[in-house]
């Protein structure tokens, strides 16, 4: 991990995982793979209630055919065994509030009030995150960003500068009308700051998204009228905030069709304390040359001297860099929530194990690499960034998992070094 991070912090570009790249478990599942993936993704999205990078949640959904119910299995990133328990219990309570509403749904029901009840619970649970997405609340360490109201006003004004010929067959009038509605609703929330106003605002943004391809419309605006980053920010805000309303509709409609969604319960992952034990790096005597030599036995990669020239450093400095990062990882790394979920199911056999793992964010490079190497579950997307403060649980009875993952990392290292050798520069 330390050496790969030294070579590049983003080993892979952001992408989706193709379903056909992963073995999809078959069995007596009541939910199709795609529906399980959609449900898992939505619940993970709703679980991102706070901007806490130290305790990012992830979950999976396990069918229990005996009771026709679903276990929503939840974990958060942890550095120590006792980390994040308050966050886990808070998420459990909030999600169970939504599940309680779903339990009152029956097949064939047609109730807008019930769907709105779910929506109200979602907005209540996620209000702080929604306000951040709308830029009404700034992160402490960031300079304030232009709120949605200002971005929408800029978009309305900028579209007036686009020729009518270019805007032919594009729903500009509908966008302008609904964007003005959103601005009005934003003003109402700013004035009253009540839950009902926030619900109305999210609903308004949902209807703004329904105009069609918002990205295509924004792409028609020239850069001199509105910067590309502002246009993309608008698309992202609308897409993400509208999803809270979409989640309510999905949960309501899916619960009507599938009784198991009316009987969902939260299971919190709780690996043993020993899994969080650490290996001391104090006596570490890392020799980068031996690592490179081991890789060279099966693949031609640059030797340490050549690698130093490419990285414009010396052998001792390079060795020290890798050693320092290795010690830091051994001392401070967290076990990501996705990894805890995989180990949970390796230790607790299931008749119908989950097929999908979703975090509230796209999977990092190491989580994605591990899940692919594990080969039994699917994660929809990854952002490709390598976080060196990442580790596996310490479990001697699952050493084969460690070895498969280590082999996958070695393959990535070999490929990275071969690319450096061919390009004669750091990638």
Tab-separated table of C-alpha atoms in Angstrom:
chain	number	residue	atom	x	y	z
A	1	UNK	CA	0.000	0.000	0.000
A	2	UNK	CA	2.759	2.446	0.935
A	3	UNK	CA	4.732	1.812	-2.262
A	4	UNK	CA	1.667	1.987	-4.486
A	5	UNK	CA	0.645	5.266	-2.835
A	6	UNK	CA	4.114	6.642	-3.489
A	7	UNK	CA	3.742	5.843	-7.185
A	8	UNK	CA	0.315	7.471	-7.515
A	9	UNK	CA	-2.476	8.510	-5.164
A	10	UNK	CA	-5.141	7.690	-7.775
A	11	UNK	CA	-4.209	4.321	-9.304
A	12	UNK	CA	-7.494	4.044	-11.234
A	13	UNK	CA	-9.829	6.655	-12.725
A	14	UNK	CA	-13.373	6.838	-11.302
A	15	UNK	CA	-15.636	4.256	-12.891
A	16	UNK	CA	-18.518	1.834	-12.500
A	17	UNK	CA	-18.059	-1.856	-11.863
A	18	UNK	CA	-19.688	-3.927	-14.553
A	19	UNK	CA	-22.027	-6.527	-13.118
A	20	UNK	CA	-20.723	-9.214	-15.453
A	21	UNK	CA	-17.249	-8.776	-13.966
A	22	UNK	CA	-18.458	-10.172	-10.662
A	23	UNK	CA	-20.031	-13.512	-9.824
A	24	UNK	CA	-23.673	-12.913	-9.011
A	25	UNK	CA	-24.963	-15.378	-6.458
A	26	UNK	CA	-28.097	-17.231	-7.428
A	27	UNK	CA	-30.668	-18.654	-5.076
A	28	UNK	CA	-34.181	-18.141	-3.813
A	29	UNK	CA	-33.890	-14.375	-3.619
A	30	UNK	CA	-37.155	-12.445	-3.673
A	31	UNK	CA	-35.374	-9.313	-4.884
A	32	UNK	CA	-33.640	-9.280	-8.239
A	33	UNK	CA	-29.976	-8.355	-8.254
A	34	UNK	CA	-30.750	-4.941	-9.744
A	35	UNK	CA	-33.433	-4.225	-7.161
A	36	UNK	CA	-31.132	-5.254	-4.324
A	37	UNK	CA	-28.467	-2.970	-5.754
A	38	UNK	CA	-30.914	-0.051	-6.013
A	39	UNK	CA	-32.232	-0.599	-2.490
A	40	UNK	CA	-28.743	-0.900	-1.019
A	41	UNK	CA	-27.581	2.201	-2.862
A	42	UNK	CA	-30.537	4.292	-1.679
A	43	UNK	CA	-30.229	3.214	1.952
A	44	UNK	CA	-26.484	3.937	1.863
A	45	UNK	CA	-27.195	7.365	0.376
A	46	UNK	CA	-29.669	8.133	3.161
A	47	UNK	CA	-27.148	6.956	5.760
A	48	UNK	CA	-24.798	9.786	4.841
A	49	UNK	CA	-26.373	12.174	7.332
A	50	UNK	CA	-23.191	13.923	8.473
A	51	UNK	CA	-20.023	15.191	6.883
A	52	UNK	CA	-17.760	12.901	8.907
A	53	UNK	CA	-14.922	11.435	6.861
A	54	UNK	CA	-13.699	9.393	9.834
A	55	UNK	CA	-16.901	7.345	10.138
A	56	UNK	CA	-18.237	6.845	6.623
A	57	UNK	CA	-21.120	4.332	6.636
A	58	UNK	CA	-21.648	1.387	4.318
A	59	UNK	CA	-24.295	-1.302	4.287
A	60	UNK	CA	-25.699	-4.347	2.581
A	61	UNK	CA	-29.094	-6.031	2.539
A	62	UNK	CA	-29.559	-9.666	3.534
A	63	UNK	CA	-32.755	-11.553	2.813
A	64	UNK	CA	-34.187	-13.742	5.555
A	65	UNK	CA	-36.587	-16.089	3.740
A	66	UNK	CA	-37.769	-17.723	6.957
A	67	UNK	CA	-39.360	-14.533	8.258
A	68	UNK	CA	-39.815	-12.844	4.845
A	69	UNK	CA	-37.747	-9.922	6.094
A	70	UNK	CA	-34.591	-8.005	5.288
A	71	UNK	CA	-31.580	-7.405	7.487
A	72	UNK	CA	-29.961	-4.072	6.692
A	73	UNK	CA	-26.409	-4.684	7.881
A	74	UNK	CA	-24.611	-1.462	8.743
A	75	UNK	CA	-21.019	-0.489	9.552
A	76	UNK	CA	-18.906	2.672	9.719
A	77	UNK	CA	-15.185	3.242	9.239
A	78	UNK	CA	-13.358	2.536	12.484
A	79	UNK	CA	-9.856	3.122	13.767
A	80	UNK	CA	-10.546	1.403	17.084
A	81	UNK	CA	-13.132	-1.142	18.144
A	82	UNK	CA	-15.172	1.388	20.117
A	83	UNK	CA	-15.105	4.073	17.405
A	84	UNK	CA	-18.297	5.320	15.807
A	85	UNK	CA	-20.760	3.486	18.037
A	86	UNK	CA	-22.803	6.622	18.730
A	87	UNK	CA	-23.054	7.264	14.994
A	88	UNK	CA	-24.118	3.671	14.358
A	89	UNK	CA	-26.870	3.803	16.976
A	90	UNK	CA	-28.078	7.170	15.692
A	91	UNK	CA	-28.282	5.824	12.133
A	92	UNK	CA	-30.041	2.716	13.412
A	93	UNK	CA	-32.680	4.799	15.167
A	94	UNK	CA	-33.258	7.049	12.145
A	95	UNK	CA	-33.512	4.206	9.647
A	96	UNK	CA	-35.821	2.253	11.934
A	97	UNK	CA	-38.134	5.276	11.946
A	98	UNK	CA	-38.426	4.989	8.156
A	99	UNK	CA	-38.819	1.205	8.366
A	100	UNK	CA	-41.688	1.634	10.847
A	101	UNK	CA	-43.586	3.648	8.242
A	102	UNK	CA	-42.871	1.046	5.563
A	103	UNK	CA	-44.306	-1.639	7.854
A	104	UNK	CA	-47.758	-0.039	7.529
A	105	UNK	CA	-47.805	-0.362	3.740
A	106	UNK	CA	-49.907	-3.071	2.145
A	107	UNK	CA	-50.000	-4.537	-1.339
A	108	UNK	CA	-52.204	-2.582	-3.699
A	109	UNK	CA	-52.222	0.494	-1.469
A	110	UNK	CA	-52.474	3.846	-3.233
A	111	UNK	CA	-51.656	6.506	-0.688
A	112	UNK	CA	-49.850	9.711	-1.489
A	113	UNK	CA	-50.040	10.517	2.201
A	114	UNK	CA	-48.000	7.403	3.033
A	115	UNK	CA	-45.369	8.254	0.435
A	116	UNK	CA	-45.187	11.791	1.792
A	117	UNK	CA	-44.886	10.412	5.322
A	118	UNK	CA	-41.790	8.491	4.193
A	119	UNK	CA	-40.452	11.630	2.527
A	120	UNK	CA	-40.952	13.645	5.719
A	121	UNK	CA	-38.995	11.052	7.706
A	122	UNK	CA	-36.184	11.104	5.138
A	123	UNK	CA	-35.882	14.897	5.185
A	124	UNK	CA	-35.916	14.887	8.981
A	125	UNK	CA	-33.164	12.264	9.087
A	126	UNK	CA	-31.007	13.935	6.437
A	127	UNK	CA	-31.762	17.627	7.017
A	128	UNK	CA	-28.221	18.651	7.948
A	129	UNK	CA	-26.769	16.877	4.940
A	130	UNK	CA	-29.415	18.398	2.650
A	131	UNK	CA	-28.606	21.889	3.917
A	132	UNK	CA	-24.928	21.297	3.182
A	133	UNK	CA	-25.738	20.070	-0.301
A	134	UNK	CA	-27.794	23.232	-0.830
A	135	UNK	CA	-24.848	25.253	0.515
A	136	UNK	CA	-26.884	26.815	3.290
A	137	UNK	CA	-24.375	25.374	5.767
A	138	UNK	CA	-20.653	25.603	5.014
A	139	UNK	CA	-17.943	23.223	6.119
A	140	UNK	CA	-15.792	24.776	8.836
A	141	UNK	CA	-12.552	24.372	6.892
A	142	UNK	CA	-13.895	25.619	3.552
A	143	UNK	CA	-14.685	29.080	2.298
A	144	UNK	CA	-18.428	29.617	1.733
A	145	UNK	CA	-19.731	28.553	-1.674
A	146	UNK	CA	-22.453	30.240	-3.659
A	147	UNK	CA	-25.811	28.820	-2.480
A	148	UNK	CA	-28.167	27.107	-4.892
A	149	UNK	CA	-30.311	30.230	-5.164
A	150	UNK	CA	-27.411	32.212	-6.617
A	151	UNK	CA	-26.338	29.428	-8.970
A	152	UNK	CA	-29.894	29.111	-10.302
A	153	UNK	CA	-30.170	32.870	-10.819
A	154	UNK	CA	-26.915	32.805	-12.781
A	155	UNK	CA	-28.196	29.924	-14.913
A	156	UNK	CA	-31.463	31.718	-15.702
A	157	UNK	CA	-29.572	34.866	-16.679
A	158	UNK	CA	-26.965	32.941	-18.701
A	159	UNK	CA	-29.573	31.072	-20.742
A	160	UNK	CA	-30.879	34.424	-21.962
A	161	UNK	CA	-27.515	34.918	-23.663
A	162	UNK	CA	-27.859	31.722	-25.710
A	163	UNK	CA	-29.296	32.098	-29.213
A	164	UNK	CA	-32.861	30.963	-29.807
A	165	UNK	CA	-31.635	28.721	-32.608
A	166	UNK	CA	-29.382	26.850	-30.165
A	167	UNK	CA	-32.219	26.520	-27.669
A	168	UNK	CA	-34.656	25.107	-30.221
A	169	UNK	CA	-36.537	22.091	-28.781
A	170	UNK	CA	-34.893	22.624	-25.374
A	171	UNK	CA	-37.188	23.118	-22.319
A	172	UNK	CA	-35.745	26.514	-21.364
A	173	UNK	CA	-39.102	28.002	-20.399
A	174	UNK	CA	-39.915	25.046	-18.140
A	175	UNK	CA	-36.451	25.208	-16.556
A	176	UNK	CA	-36.807	28.943	-15.916
A	177	UNK	CA	-40.265	28.522	-14.442
A	178	UNK	CA	-39.266	25.715	-12.083
A	179	UNK	CA	-35.931	27.319	-11.205
A	180	UNK	CA	-37.800	30.444	-10.109
A	181	UNK	CA	-40.078	28.222	-8.014
A	182	UNK	CA	-37.005	26.736	-6.325
A	183	UNK	CA	-35.603	30.216	-5.650
A	184	UNK	CA	-38.934	31.212	-4.088
A	185	UNK	CA	-38.948	28.050	-1.954
A	186	UNK	CA	-35.344	28.691	-0.909
A	187	UNK	CA	-36.314	32.196	0.211
A	188	UNK	CA	-39.191	30.707	2.187
A	189	UNK	CA	-36.873	28.285	3.959
A	190	UNK	CA	-34.356	31.049	4.724
A	191	UNK	CA	-37.160	33.120	6.236
A	192	UNK	CA	-38.869	30.406	8.312
A	193	UNK	CA	-36.338	27.541	8.558
A	194	UNK	CA	-39.034	24.980	9.320
A	195	UNK	CA	-39.084	21.323	8.290
A	196	UNK	CA	-42.106	21.871	6.053
A	197	UNK	CA	-40.269	24.551	4.071
A	198	UNK	CA	-37.253	22.271	3.621
A	199	UNK	CA	-39.519	19.474	2.363
A	200	UNK	CA	-41.129	21.876	-0.116
A	201	UNK	CA	-37.700	22.992	-1.299
A	202	UNK	CA	-36.507	19.419	-1.876
A	203	UNK	CA	-39.779	18.671	-3.687
A	204	UNK	CA	-39.280	21.733	-5.883
A	205	UNK	CA	-35.758	20.613	-6.773
A	206	UNK	CA	-37.124	17.164	-7.609
A	207	UNK	CA	-39.552	18.731	-10.096
A	208	UNK	CA	-36.753	20.866	-11.517
A	209	UNK	CA	-34.842	17.689	-12.281
A	210	UNK	CA	-37.873	16.291	-14.122
A	211	UNK	CA	-37.539	18.812	-16.965
A	212	UNK	CA	-35.247	16.384	-18.788
A	213	UNK	CA	-31.518	16.347	-19.397
A	214	UNK	CA	-30.341	19.189	-17.174
A	215	UNK	CA	-26.699	18.447	-18.003
A	216	UNK	CA	-27.367	18.904	-21.729
A	217	UNK	CA	-29.171	22.176	-21.067
A	218	UNK	CA	-26.290	23.515	-18.963
A	219	UNK	CA	-23.809	22.482	-21.656
A	220	UNK	CA	-25.479	24.953	-24.033
A	221	UNK	CA	-24.382	27.876	-21.852
A	222	UNK	CA	-21.062	29.354	-23.041
A	223	UNK	CA	-18.194	29.564	-20.558
A	224	UNK	CA	-18.069	33.351	-20.705
A	225	UNK	CA	-21.674	33.496	-19.477
A	226	UNK	CA	-21.358	30.888	-16.711
A	227	UNK	CA	-18.256	28.931	-15.786
A	228	UNK	CA	-18.194	25.169	-16.403
A	229	UNK	CA	-17.612	24.405	-12.719
A	230	UNK	CA	-20.679	26.454	-11.714
A	231	UNK	CA	-22.789	24.674	-14.307
A	232	UNK	CA	-21.595	21.272	-13.130
A	233	UNK	CA	-22.185	22.241	-9.507
A	234	UNK	CA	-25.781	23.103	-10.352
A	235	UNK	CA	-26.329	19.733	-12.027
A	236	UNK	CA	-24.758	17.907	-9.073
A	237	UNK	CA	-26.795	19.771	-6.451
A	238	UNK	CA	-30.082	19.197	-8.262
A	239	UNK	CA	-29.306	15.528	-8.902
A	240	UNK	CA	-28.303	14.750	-5.320
A	241	UNK	CA	-31.014	16.731	-3.546
A	242	UNK	CA	-33.740	15.377	-5.844
A	243	UNK	CA	-32.636	11.894	-4.853
A	244	UNK	CA	-34.150	12.321	-1.382
A	245	UNK	CA	-37.571	12.641	-2.999
A	246	UNK	CA	-36.805	9.795	-5.390
A	247	UNK	CA	-35.815	7.627	-2.420
A	248	UNK	CA	-39.217	8.107	-0.793
A	249	UNK	CA	-40.988	7.092	-3.989
A	250	UNK	CA	-38.734	4.066	-4.512
A	251	UNK	CA	-39.166	2.795	-0.953
A	252	UNK	CA	-42.936	3.261	-1.030
A	253	UNK	CA	-43.422	1.544	-4.376
A	254	UNK	CA	-40.998	-1.277	-3.641
A	255	UNK	CA	-42.548	-1.953	-0.231
A	256	UNK	CA	-45.953	-2.289	-1.898
A	257	UNK	CA	-44.601	-5.037	-4.159
A	258	UNK	CA	-42.268	-6.863	-1.789
A	259	UNK	CA	-43.431	-7.792	1.723
A	260	UNK	CA	-39.831	-8.168	2.934
A	261	UNK	CA	-39.373	-4.380	2.724
A	262	UNK	CA	-42.170	-4.001	5.259
A	263	UNK	CA	-40.096	-6.051	7.687
A	264	UNK	CA	-36.658	-4.488	7.575
A	265	UNK	CA	-34.432	-4.356	10.613
A	266	UNK	CA	-30.973	-2.995	11.296
A	267	UNK	CA	-28.045	-5.254	12.185
A	268	UNK	CA	-24.900	-3.482	13.370
A	269	UNK	CA	-21.583	-5.066	12.442
A	270	UNK	CA	-19.484	-5.761	15.498
A	271	UNK	CA	-16.179	-7.439	14.722
A	272	UNK	CA	-14.163	-8.698	17.671
A	273	UNK	CA	-11.843	-6.366	19.571
A	274	UNK	CA	-8.946	-8.502	18.403
A	275	UNK	CA	-9.737	-7.609	14.790
A	276	UNK	CA	-8.653	-4.041	15.587
A	277	UNK	CA	-5.345	-5.045	17.177
A	278	UNK	CA	-2.313	-3.520	15.499
A	279	UNK	CA	1.025	-4.838	14.364
A	280	UNK	CA	3.801	-2.629	15.692
A	281	UNK	CA	5.949	-0.927	13.098
A	282	UNK	CA	8.655	0.156	15.526
A	283	UNK	CA	10.983	-2.712	14.667
A	284	UNK	CA	10.170	-2.561	10.969
A	285	UNK	CA	13.244	-3.047	8.805
A	286	UNK	CA	11.825	-2.385	5.377
A	287	UNK	CA	14.113	-2.928	2.410
A	288	UNK	CA	12.538	-1.603	-0.763
A	289	UNK	CA	15.131	-3.393	-2.869
A	290	UNK	CA	13.883	-6.792	-1.673
A	291	UNK	CA	10.280	-5.838	-2.483
A	292	UNK	CA	11.242	-4.777	-6.006
A	293	UNK	CA	13.349	-7.914	-6.426
A	294	UNK	CA	10.372	-10.073	-5.440
A	295	UNK	CA	8.228	-8.371	-8.072
A	296	UNK	CA	10.997	-8.775	-10.635
A	297	UNK	CA	10.923	-12.546	-10.285
A	298	UNK	CA	7.628	-12.726	-12.150
A	299	UNK	CA	7.636	-9.514	-14.144
A	300	UNK	CA	10.183	-7.074	-15.515
A	301	UNK	CA	9.920	-3.881	-13.475
A	302	UNK	CA	12.427	-1.071	-12.867
A	303	UNK	CA	15.141	-1.768	-10.314
A	304	UNK	CA	15.469	0.574	-7.341
A	305	UNK	CA	18.162	2.679	-8.982
A	306	UNK	CA	16.105	3.275	-12.104
A	307	UNK	CA	13.008	3.929	-10.003
A	308	UNK	CA	14.919	6.551	-8.011
A	309	UNK	CA	15.951	8.329	-11.199
A	310	UNK	CA	12.343	8.391	-12.416
A	311	UNK	CA	11.133	9.719	-9.051
A	312	UNK	CA	14.104	12.106	-8.810
A	313	UNK	CA	15.255	10.892	-5.426
A	314	UNK	CA	17.913	8.693	-3.855
A	315	UNK	CA	17.657	5.081	-2.744
A	316	UNK	CA	17.843	5.829	1.004
A	317	UNK	CA	15.284	8.644	0.726
A	318	UNK	CA	12.897	6.475	-1.252
A	319	UNK	CA	13.288	3.633	1.230
A	320	UNK	CA	12.647	6.056	4.108
A	321	UNK	CA	9.529	7.454	2.421
A	322	UNK	CA	8.006	4.003	2.059
A	323	UNK	CA	9.044	3.020	5.594
A	324	UNK	CA	7.565	6.189	7.135
A	325	UNK	CA	4.271	5.689	5.323
A	326	UNK	CA	4.204	2.009	6.284
A	327	UNK	CA	4.672	2.844	9.970
A	328	UNK	CA	2.010	5.536	9.758
A	329	UNK	CA	-0.431	3.086	8.188
A	330	UNK	CA	0.300	0.454	10.822
A	331	UNK	CA	-0.226	3.046	13.560
A	332	UNK	CA	-3.226	5.069	12.351
A	333	UNK	CA	-5.135	3.197	9.647
A	334	UNK	CA	-8.884	2.589	9.786
A	335	UNK	CA	-10.869	-0.475	8.794
A	336	UNK	CA	-13.338	0.790	6.227
A	337	UNK	CA	-16.987	-0.106	6.621
A	338	UNK	CA	-17.110	-2.142	3.393
A	339	UNK	CA	-14.287	-4.359	4.636
A	340	UNK	CA	-16.023	-4.926	7.967
A	341	UNK	CA	-19.111	-6.070	6.066
A	342	UNK	CA	-17.145	-8.582	4.000
A	343	UNK	CA	-15.472	-10.020	7.098
A	344	UNK	CA	-18.803	-10.104	8.932
A	345	UNK	CA	-20.209	-12.452	6.302
A	346	UNK	CA	-17.052	-14.525	6.127
A	347	UNK	CA	-17.511	-15.149	9.849
A	348	UNK	CA	-21.321	-15.451	9.821
A	349	UNK	CA	-22.598	-17.734	7.095
A	350	UNK	CA	-25.881	-16.783	5.452
A	351	UNK	CA	-28.302	-18.844	3.408
A	352	UNK	CA	-28.890	-15.870	1.113
A	353	UNK	CA	-25.816	-13.667	1.528
A	354	UNK	CA	-25.899	-10.068	0.299
A	355	UNK	CA	-24.798	-9.581	-3.272
A	356	UNK	CA	-24.140	-5.835	-3.082
A	357	UNK	CA	-22.175	-3.554	-0.763
A	358	UNK	CA	-22.676	0.199	-0.945
A	359	UNK	CA	-20.999	3.007	0.907
A	360	UNK	CA	-22.505	6.447	1.200
A	361	UNK	CA	-19.633	7.418	-1.107
A	362	UNK	CA	-18.060	5.622	-4.050
A	363	UNK	CA	-15.638	2.912	-2.946
A	364	UNK	CA	-11.990	3.849	-2.609
A	365	UNK	CA	-9.329	2.063	-4.643
A	366	UNK	CA	-8.350	-0.346	-1.867
A	367	UNK	CA	-11.929	-1.258	-0.894
A	368	UNK	CA	-12.820	-1.862	-4.513
A	369	UNK	CA	-9.689	-3.937	-5.101
A	370	UNK	CA	-10.431	-6.014	-2.012
A	371	UNK	CA	-14.094	-6.599	-2.927
A	372	UNK	CA	-13.123	-7.642	-6.462
A	373	UNK	CA	-10.438	-9.995	-5.093
A	374	UNK	CA	-12.950	-11.398	-2.594
A	375	UNK	CA	-15.205	-12.161	-5.540
A	376	UNK	CA	-18.518	-12.708	-3.754
A	377	UNK	CA	-20.018	-9.220	-3.696
A	378	UNK	CA	-20.488	-6.252	-5.976
A	379	UNK	CA	-19.953	-2.563	-5.311
A	380	UNK	CA	-21.431	-0.271	-7.966
A	381	UNK	CA	-18.838	2.495	-8.261
A	382	UNK	CA	-15.343	3.459	-7.185
A	383	UNK	CA	-13.531	6.792	-7.226
A	384	UNK	CA	-10.089	5.229	-7.662
A	385	UNK	CA	-8.274	7.207	-4.974
A	386	UNK	CA	-5.880	5.303	-2.724
A	387	UNK	CA	-6.091	6.163	0.966
A	388	UNK	CA	-2.905	4.959	2.679
A	389	UNK	CA	-4.611	5.072	6.090
A	390	UNK	CA	-6.435	1.839	5.244
A	391	UNK	CA	-6.070	-1.610	6.758
A	392	UNK	CA	-7.577	-5.069	7.024
A	393	UNK	CA	-8.925	-6.627	10.223
A	394	UNK	CA	-6.406	-8.776	12.069
A	395	UNK	CA	-7.860	-12.273	11.770
A	396	UNK	CA	-5.580	-15.265	11.461
A	397	UNK	CA	-8.438	-17.596	10.494
A	398	UNK	CA	-9.092	-15.551	7.333
A	399	UNK	CA	-5.482	-15.240	6.219
A	400	UNK	CA	-6.394	-16.477	2.732
A	401	UNK	CA	-8.364	-13.256	2.193
A	402	UNK	CA	-5.278	-11.229	3.106
A	403	UNK	CA	-3.163	-13.247	0.705
A	404	UNK	CA	-5.579	-12.848	-2.214
A	405	UNK	CA	-5.732	-9.125	-1.602
A	406	UNK	CA	-1.959	-8.874	-1.325
A	407	UNK	CA	-1.645	-10.708	-4.626
A	408	UNK	CA	-4.057	-8.243	-6.252
A	409	UNK	CA	-2.010	-5.319	-4.922
A	410	UNK	CA	1.176	-6.876	-6.270
A	411	UNK	CA	-0.463	-7.108	-9.690
A	412	UNK	CA	-1.343	-3.406	-9.527
A	413	UNK	CA	2.214	-2.604	-8.472
A	414	UNK	CA	3.675	-4.596	-11.344
A	415	UNK	CA	1.416	-2.860	-13.836
A	416	UNK	CA	2.261	0.559	-12.403
A	417	UNK	CA	5.977	-0.109	-12.508
A	418	UNK	CA	5.788	-1.502	-16.049
A	419	UNK	CA	3.972	1.640	-17.187
A	420	UNK	CA	6.662	3.769	-15.551
A	421	UNK	CA	9.308	1.717	-17.313
A	422	UNK	CA	7.681	2.206	-20.709
A	423	UNK	CA	6.869	5.906	-20.261
A	424	UNK	CA	10.079	6.683	-18.403
A	425	UNK	CA	8.229	8.938	-15.963
A	426	UNK	CA	5.925	8.822	-12.946
A	427	UNK	CA	2.309	8.210	-13.951
